[in-house]
Short mmCIF file of C-alpha atoms in Angstrom, two decimals:
data_model
loop_
_atom_site.label_atom_id
_atom_site.label_comp_id
_atom_site.label_asym_id
_atom_site.label_seq_id
_atom_site.Cartn_x
_atom_site.Cartn_y
_atom_site.Cartn_z
CA MET A 1 161.70 75.66 110.70
CA ALA A 2 162.51 78.10 107.89
CA ALA A 3 159.33 77.05 106.09
CA TRP A 4 157.25 77.67 109.22
CA ARG A 5 158.77 81.17 109.64
CA THR A 6 158.06 81.97 105.97
CA TYR A 7 154.43 80.81 106.41
CA ALA A 8 154.05 82.97 109.54
CA VAL A 9 155.41 86.06 107.75
CA LEU A 10 152.97 85.51 104.83
CA LEU A 11 150.08 85.04 107.22
CA SER A 12 150.96 88.26 109.07
CA ARG A 13 151.19 90.26 105.83
CA SER A 14 147.90 88.85 104.50
CA GLY A 15 146.23 89.88 107.76
CA GLU A 16 147.50 93.45 107.35
CA ASN A 17 146.20 93.51 103.75
CA VAL A 18 142.76 92.26 104.82
CA PHE A 19 142.67 94.90 107.58
CA ARG A 20 143.55 97.64 105.07
CA SER A 21 140.94 96.38 102.57
CA LEU A 22 138.33 96.32 105.33
CA ARG A 23 138.97 99.97 106.16
CA GLY A 24 139.27 101.07 102.55
CA GLY A 25 136.16 99.16 101.40
CA SER A 26 133.85 100.10 104.22
CA ARG A 27 131.84 102.40 101.99
CA TRP A 28 131.34 99.59 99.46
CA ALA A 29 130.28 97.20 102.23
CA ASN A 30 127.72 99.69 103.49
CA ASN A 31 126.31 100.13 99.99
CA PHE A 32 125.98 96.38 99.52
CA GLN A 33 124.19 96.00 102.84
CA GLN A 34 121.71 98.72 101.93
CA ARG A 35 121.00 97.20 98.50
CA SER A 36 120.58 93.65 99.76
CA GLY A 37 118.44 94.61 102.72
CA PHE A 38 120.27 92.44 105.26
CA ARG A 39 122.62 93.49 108.05
CA LYS A 40 125.46 91.23 109.03
CA VAL A 41 126.23 90.62 112.69
CA ALA A 42 129.45 92.52 113.35
CA ARG A 43 132.27 90.57 114.87
CA LYS A 44 134.09 91.84 117.91
CA PRO A 45 136.53 94.51 116.62
CA GLU A 46 140.18 93.87 117.09
CA SER A 47 141.12 97.53 117.36
CA LYS A 48 139.63 100.88 118.21
CA ASN A 49 139.82 102.08 114.61
CA VAL A 50 137.75 99.15 113.33
CA GLU A 51 135.18 99.83 116.06
CA ASN A 52 134.87 103.43 114.93
CA GLU A 53 134.44 102.37 111.32
CA LEU A 54 131.69 99.88 112.17
CA GLY A 55 129.95 102.44 114.37
CA HIS A 56 129.98 104.88 111.48
CA LEU A 57 128.38 102.27 109.19
CA ASP A 58 125.63 101.56 111.73
CA SER A 59 124.84 105.26 112.04
CA LEU A 60 124.55 105.56 108.25
CA GLU A 61 122.14 102.61 108.08
CA THR A 62 120.05 103.99 110.94
CA ALA A 63 119.80 107.41 109.32
CA SER A 64 118.56 105.97 106.02
CA HIS A 65 114.80 106.51 105.65
CA ARG A 66 114.29 104.66 102.36
CA PRO A 67 113.74 100.92 102.82
CA PRO A 68 116.29 98.94 100.85
CA PRO A 69 114.97 97.11 97.80
CA PRO A 70 114.79 93.34 98.00
CA PRO A 71 117.77 91.40 96.71
CA PRO A 72 117.69 90.63 92.98
CA PRO A 73 116.94 87.01 92.07
CA SER A 74 119.98 84.86 91.63
CA SER A 75 120.91 84.08 88.05
CA SER A 76 122.27 80.71 89.15
CA SER A 77 118.90 79.39 90.36
CA PRO A 78 118.50 75.63 89.93
CA ARG A 79 116.67 74.59 86.77
CA ASP A 80 114.14 72.38 88.50
CA PHE A 81 111.29 71.68 86.09
CA GLY A 82 109.29 70.19 88.95
CA ARG A 83 108.63 73.75 90.09
CA LEU A 84 106.45 74.21 87.00
CA VAL A 85 103.82 71.70 88.14
CA ARG A 86 102.02 74.15 90.42
CA PRO A 87 102.05 76.98 87.82
CA LEU A 88 100.67 74.53 85.24
CA LEU A 89 97.82 73.48 87.51
CA PHE A 90 97.14 77.10 88.38
CA THR A 91 97.04 78.04 84.68
CA VAL A 92 94.56 75.29 83.81
CA GLY A 93 92.40 75.93 86.87
CA PHE A 94 92.35 79.69 86.51
CA THR A 95 91.51 79.49 82.79
CA GLY A 96 88.59 77.17 83.51
CA CYS A 97 87.32 79.41 86.31
CA SER A 98 87.63 82.49 84.08
CA PHE A 99 85.48 81.06 81.30
CA GLY A 100 83.02 79.53 83.79
CA SER A 101 82.63 82.88 85.53
CA ALA A 102 82.21 84.59 82.17
CA ALA A 103 79.41 82.17 81.23
CA ILE A 104 77.60 82.88 84.54
CA TRP A 105 78.14 86.61 84.04
CA GLN A 106 76.57 86.45 80.59
CA TYR A 107 73.63 84.46 81.95
CA GLU A 108 72.99 87.01 84.70
CA SER A 109 73.33 89.88 82.22
CA LEU A 110 70.73 88.38 79.91
CA LYS A 111 68.45 87.72 82.85
CA SER A 112 68.55 91.33 84.01
CA ARG A 113 68.29 92.90 80.57
CA VAL A 114 64.49 93.31 80.73
CA ARG A 115 64.69 94.86 84.18
CA SER A 116 67.39 97.30 83.10
CA TYR A 117 65.29 98.23 80.09
CA TYR A 118 62.45 99.44 82.32
CA ASP A 119 64.94 101.17 84.60
CA ASP A 120 66.30 103.11 81.63
CA LEU A 121 62.79 104.16 80.62
CA ARG A 122 62.12 105.39 84.15
CA ALA A 123 65.43 107.29 84.24
CA ASP A 124 64.63 109.03 80.93
CA TRP A 125 61.18 110.02 82.19
CA LEU A 126 62.64 111.45 85.43
CA GLU A 127 65.23 113.41 83.46
CA ARG A 128 62.51 115.01 81.36
CA VAL A 129 60.31 115.78 84.36
CA ARG A 130 63.17 117.02 86.52
CA PRO A 131 66.06 118.05 84.27
CA GLN A 132 69.49 118.37 85.84
CA LYS A 133 71.20 121.68 86.24
CA ARG A 134 73.32 122.90 83.40
CA GLY A 135 77.01 122.21 83.84
CA ASP A 136 76.45 119.40 86.32
CA VAL A 137 79.65 117.34 86.62
CA ARG A 138 77.75 114.09 86.99
CA LYS A 139 75.80 114.74 83.81
CA GLU A 140 78.97 115.48 81.87
CA VAL A 141 80.57 112.28 83.13
CA ASN A 142 77.47 110.31 82.10
CA GLN A 143 77.55 111.87 78.65
CA TRP A 144 81.23 110.98 78.25
CA TRP A 145 80.60 107.44 79.45
CA ASN A 146 77.68 106.95 77.06
CA SER A 147 79.82 108.18 74.18
CA LEU A 148 82.26 105.29 74.64
CA SER A 149 81.93 102.03 72.77
CA GLU A 150 81.17 98.78 74.56
CA GLY A 151 84.78 97.72 74.21
CA GLN A 152 86.14 100.96 75.63
CA LYS A 153 83.79 100.70 78.59
CA THR A 154 84.99 97.14 79.19
CA VAL A 155 88.71 97.97 79.24
CA THR A 156 88.23 101.08 81.41
CA ALA A 157 88.33 98.93 84.54
CA ILE A 158 91.52 97.23 83.29
CA LEU A 159 93.13 100.63 82.69
CA ALA A 160 92.13 101.79 86.17
CA ALA A 161 93.62 98.67 87.77
CA ASN A 162 96.92 99.22 85.94
CA VAL A 163 97.07 102.85 87.08
CA VAL A 164 96.45 101.85 90.71
CA VAL A 165 99.23 99.25 90.63
CA PHE A 166 101.56 101.76 88.94
CA CYS A 167 100.95 104.20 91.80
CA CYS A 168 101.61 101.45 94.35
CA TRP A 169 105.08 100.99 92.88
CA ARG A 170 105.82 104.58 93.93
CA LEU A 171 105.25 103.84 97.64
CA PRO A 172 108.55 102.84 99.32
CA TRP A 173 106.89 100.84 102.08
CA LEU A 174 105.21 98.61 99.46
CA GLN A 175 108.35 97.77 97.49
CA ARG A 176 108.92 94.33 98.98
CA SER A 177 105.31 93.27 98.52
CA MET A 178 105.27 94.59 94.96
CA PHE A 179 108.40 92.63 94.06
CA LYS A 180 106.98 89.51 95.69
CA TYR A 181 103.47 89.49 94.22
CA PHE A 182 103.57 91.72 91.13
CA THR A 183 106.65 90.34 89.33
CA ALA A 184 106.68 86.85 87.83
CA ASP A 185 109.84 84.76 88.16
CA PRO A 186 110.09 80.95 88.37
CA ALA A 187 113.04 81.33 90.77
CA SER A 188 110.86 83.17 93.28
CA LYS A 189 109.21 81.53 96.26
CA THR A 190 105.80 82.89 95.20
CA LEU A 191 104.91 81.29 91.87
CA CYS A 192 101.17 81.30 91.18
CA SER A 193 99.61 84.62 92.17
CA PRO A 194 102.25 86.74 90.35
CA MET A 195 101.27 85.03 87.10
CA LEU A 196 98.03 87.04 87.21
CA LEU A 197 99.01 90.11 89.23
CA SER A 198 102.06 90.89 87.09
CA THR A 199 99.67 91.39 84.15
CA PHE A 200 98.48 94.60 85.81
CA SER A 201 101.95 95.72 86.92
CA HIS A 202 104.12 98.40 85.29
CA VAL A 203 107.07 100.26 86.75
CA SER A 204 107.72 102.55 83.78
CA PHE A 205 105.06 105.08 82.80
CA PHE A 206 105.99 104.76 79.11
CA HIS A 207 105.59 100.98 79.31
CA MET A 208 102.14 101.31 80.86
CA ALA A 209 101.04 104.07 78.45
CA ALA A 210 102.10 102.10 75.38
CA ASN A 211 100.35 98.91 76.52
CA MET A 212 97.14 100.69 77.52
CA TYR A 213 97.05 102.61 74.22
CA VAL A 214 97.25 99.37 72.23
CA LEU A 215 94.59 97.77 74.43
CA TRP A 216 92.31 100.79 74.05
CA SER A 217 92.80 100.78 70.26
CA PHE A 218 91.86 97.11 69.82
CA SER A 219 89.15 97.00 72.50
CA THR A 220 86.26 98.01 70.25
CA SER A 221 87.00 95.36 67.62
CA ALA A 222 87.79 92.64 70.16
CA VAL A 223 84.68 93.16 72.30
CA SER A 224 82.39 93.41 69.29
CA MET A 225 83.88 90.14 68.05
CA LEU A 226 83.90 88.18 71.33
CA GLY A 227 81.41 89.96 73.56
CA ARG A 228 82.15 91.63 76.86
CA GLU A 229 82.15 88.53 79.04
CA GLN A 230 84.18 86.35 76.72
CA PHE A 231 86.68 89.17 76.16
CA VAL A 232 87.38 89.48 79.89
CA ALA A 233 87.83 85.71 80.21
CA VAL A 234 90.24 85.62 77.27
CA TYR A 235 92.23 88.61 78.57
CA LEU A 236 92.67 87.28 82.11
CA SER A 237 93.46 83.76 80.90
CA ALA A 238 95.96 85.17 78.42
CA GLY A 239 97.83 86.95 81.20
CA VAL A 240 98.30 83.70 83.12
CA ILE A 241 99.09 81.62 80.03
CA SER A 242 101.72 84.07 78.78
CA SER A 243 103.32 84.07 82.24
CA PHE A 244 103.49 80.28 82.16
CA PHE A 245 105.23 80.39 78.77
CA SER A 246 107.70 82.83 80.32
CA TYR A 247 108.29 80.42 83.22
CA VAL A 248 109.00 77.54 80.84
CA SER A 249 111.42 79.61 78.76
CA LYS A 250 113.35 80.87 81.79
CA MET A 251 113.56 77.40 83.27
CA ALA A 252 114.78 75.93 79.96
CA THR A 253 117.39 78.59 79.24
CA GLY A 254 118.44 79.32 82.82
CA ARG A 255 118.02 83.07 82.28
CA PHE A 256 116.02 83.93 85.38
CA GLY A 257 114.66 87.35 86.22
CA PRO A 258 111.43 89.13 87.14
CA SER A 259 108.88 89.96 84.43
CA LEU A 260 105.89 92.27 84.57
CA GLY A 261 103.50 94.05 82.24
CA ALA A 262 100.32 93.46 80.23
CA SER A 263 102.14 92.78 76.95
CA GLY A 264 101.43 89.05 76.94
CA ALA A 265 97.67 89.49 77.43
CA ILE A 266 97.55 92.34 74.91
CA MET A 267 99.39 90.19 72.38
CA THR A 268 96.54 87.67 72.70
CA ILE A 269 93.94 90.34 71.92
CA LEU A 270 96.02 91.70 69.04
CA ALA A 271 96.60 88.23 67.59
CA ALA A 272 92.91 87.34 67.91
CA VAL A 273 91.81 90.47 66.05
CA CYS A 274 94.47 90.07 63.37
CA THR A 275 93.55 86.40 62.87
CA LYS A 276 89.82 87.15 62.64
CA MET A 277 90.26 90.21 60.40
CA PRO A 278 93.53 89.64 58.50
CA GLU A 279 92.78 92.26 55.82
CA ALA A 280 92.17 95.10 58.28
CA LYS A 281 94.44 98.10 57.80
CA LEU A 282 96.73 99.12 60.66
CA ALA A 283 99.17 101.97 61.12
CA ILE A 284 101.80 103.11 63.60
CA ILE A 285 100.77 106.03 65.81
CA PHE A 286 103.82 108.15 64.94
CA LEU A 287 103.82 107.14 61.26
CA PRO A 288 100.17 107.15 60.17
CA MET A 289 101.11 107.47 56.51
CA PHE A 290 102.45 103.89 56.43
CA THR A 291 99.68 101.30 56.51
CA PHE A 292 99.85 97.52 56.45
CA THR A 293 97.46 94.62 56.83
CA ALA A 294 96.75 93.02 60.18
CA ALA A 295 98.07 89.67 58.94
CA ASN A 296 101.44 91.16 57.98
CA ALA A 297 101.66 93.01 61.29
CA LEU A 298 101.06 89.79 63.22
CA LYS A 299 103.69 87.92 61.19
CA ALA A 300 106.26 90.66 61.80
CA ILE A 301 105.61 90.75 65.56
CA VAL A 302 105.78 86.96 65.90
CA ALA A 303 109.00 86.84 63.84
CA MET A 304 110.63 89.55 65.97
CA ASP A 305 109.72 87.82 69.23
CA ALA A 306 110.89 84.46 67.89
CA ALA A 307 114.24 85.99 66.95
CA GLY A 308 114.53 87.63 70.33
CA LEU A 309 113.82 84.35 72.10
CA VAL A 310 116.39 82.43 70.03
CA LEU A 311 119.08 85.11 70.26
CA GLY A 312 118.55 85.70 73.97
CA TRP A 313 117.44 89.33 73.86
CA ARG A 314 116.61 90.55 77.35
CA PHE A 315 114.85 93.87 76.68
CA PHE A 316 111.40 92.22 76.36
CA ASP A 317 109.97 88.97 77.65
CA HIS A 318 109.70 87.47 74.18
CA ALA A 319 108.50 84.11 75.47
CA ALA A 320 105.49 85.76 77.10
CA HIS A 321 104.75 87.66 73.88
CA LEU A 322 104.93 84.48 71.81
CA GLY A 323 102.80 82.58 74.30
CA GLY A 324 100.14 85.29 74.22
CA ALA A 325 100.15 85.44 70.41
CA MET A 326 99.89 81.66 70.08
CA PHE A 327 96.99 81.55 72.51
CA GLY A 328 95.15 84.31 70.61
CA ILE A 329 95.58 82.54 67.27
CA TRP A 330 94.58 79.18 68.75
CA TYR A 331 91.50 80.58 70.45
CA ILE A 332 90.10 82.14 67.28
CA LEU A 333 90.78 79.04 65.18
CA PHE A 334 89.83 76.33 67.68
CA GLY A 335 89.31 77.57 71.23
CA HIS A 336 86.07 79.43 70.64
CA GLU A 337 84.42 76.27 69.35
CA LEU A 338 85.93 74.02 72.02
CA ILE A 339 85.35 76.25 75.06
CA TRP A 340 82.75 78.95 74.55
CA LYS A 341 80.38 77.01 72.30
CA ASN A 342 80.28 74.16 74.86
CA ARG A 343 79.34 76.29 77.86
CA GLU A 344 75.63 75.38 77.67
CA PRO A 345 75.78 72.37 80.06
CA PHE A 346 77.53 74.48 82.68
CA VAL A 347 75.03 77.32 82.26
CA LYS A 348 72.18 74.84 82.54
CA ILE A 349 73.54 73.61 85.88
CA TRP A 350 73.81 77.18 87.10
CA HIS A 351 70.27 77.88 85.93
CA GLU A 352 68.94 74.87 87.84
CA LEU A 353 70.76 76.00 90.97
CA ARG A 354 69.35 79.49 90.63
CA THR A 355 65.85 78.19 89.97
CA GLY A 356 65.92 75.74 92.87
CA ARG A 357 67.13 78.43 95.25
CA GLY A 358 64.39 80.77 94.08
CA GLY A 359 61.71 78.08 94.57
CA GLY A 360 62.97 77.33 98.06
CA ASN A 361 62.40 80.92 99.16
CA GLY A 362 58.63 80.73 99.00
CA GLY A 363 58.15 79.62 95.41
CA GLU A 364 58.07 83.10 93.93
CA PRO A 365 57.59 83.01 90.19
CA GLY A 366 60.35 85.57 89.69
CA GLY A 367 62.97 83.09 90.88
CA ALA A 368 62.61 80.92 87.78
CA ALA A 369 63.26 83.55 85.16
#
């Protein structure tokens, strides 16, 4: 009987302590509910004071106009390597579709080159006959556009897409969708589409500005080396491949978390240029007096990312950087010969489809160009 009385006294005191902690920690509980984005169903209050406290919390949540951010991914997510099957298939399929689309794009560009040549002659003749007014905004934009290199024109659309996604991050009502589709994490329910969309996603302006500056700087050399169509295929494929390397690293180490940014794809372009032109001179934007060869720059970047991956640094996604660099080196040494040089059978099939469709529409000779 004495033991039962002692147990009852302890139970009564623990209940008073829980009641005090509930009242004292109500502000913390409200903050947690707003950060997680879920509201718990309130139990029936045992006293009038608890009812007042819960009513105050509900009024605070109702008055909040900012939607709560989605809950952060759990760091204790199960390391199930079977979840990597779908990302692997998506990576292989998307890479094949990228290079196939690039081959068709190049075919159509070559086909329309003669027609565009006559269109340019006609435009020049109209400009001489009917010159535009001085100070016309459209004319100034055309002059600026014509002053750009082929590589800079190619990456302009990529820069614009990154700016649009950056602005979308600033809209509160899009936060949940941005976290779901524009951050790559193997612990997330959405696995495949973020592997591509996260390549165009930046939350920090400095992060986006730094990546786009590097891409703009290497665009002229990369496009002149690969061509416009092949460059786009390599860039998009590199974004997905670097994301897959990030997935594998996070699953192997158990360090889960969202990743975003174009660094992995840009590392592919940088590694491709440095592998093709190892003796080219590079410099840092803030220290232009110090120059170094492209080969040494690539070695230093790969060594830093390898150290970060081994030591578990979390500031950058070093696995994505290494995956992008490895893909860039491999593509210049082997991939160009294995993929791009063997596109002729696919282009021939497309040509036959185009020719057959043109002949079926009345047999016009222009359909078999």
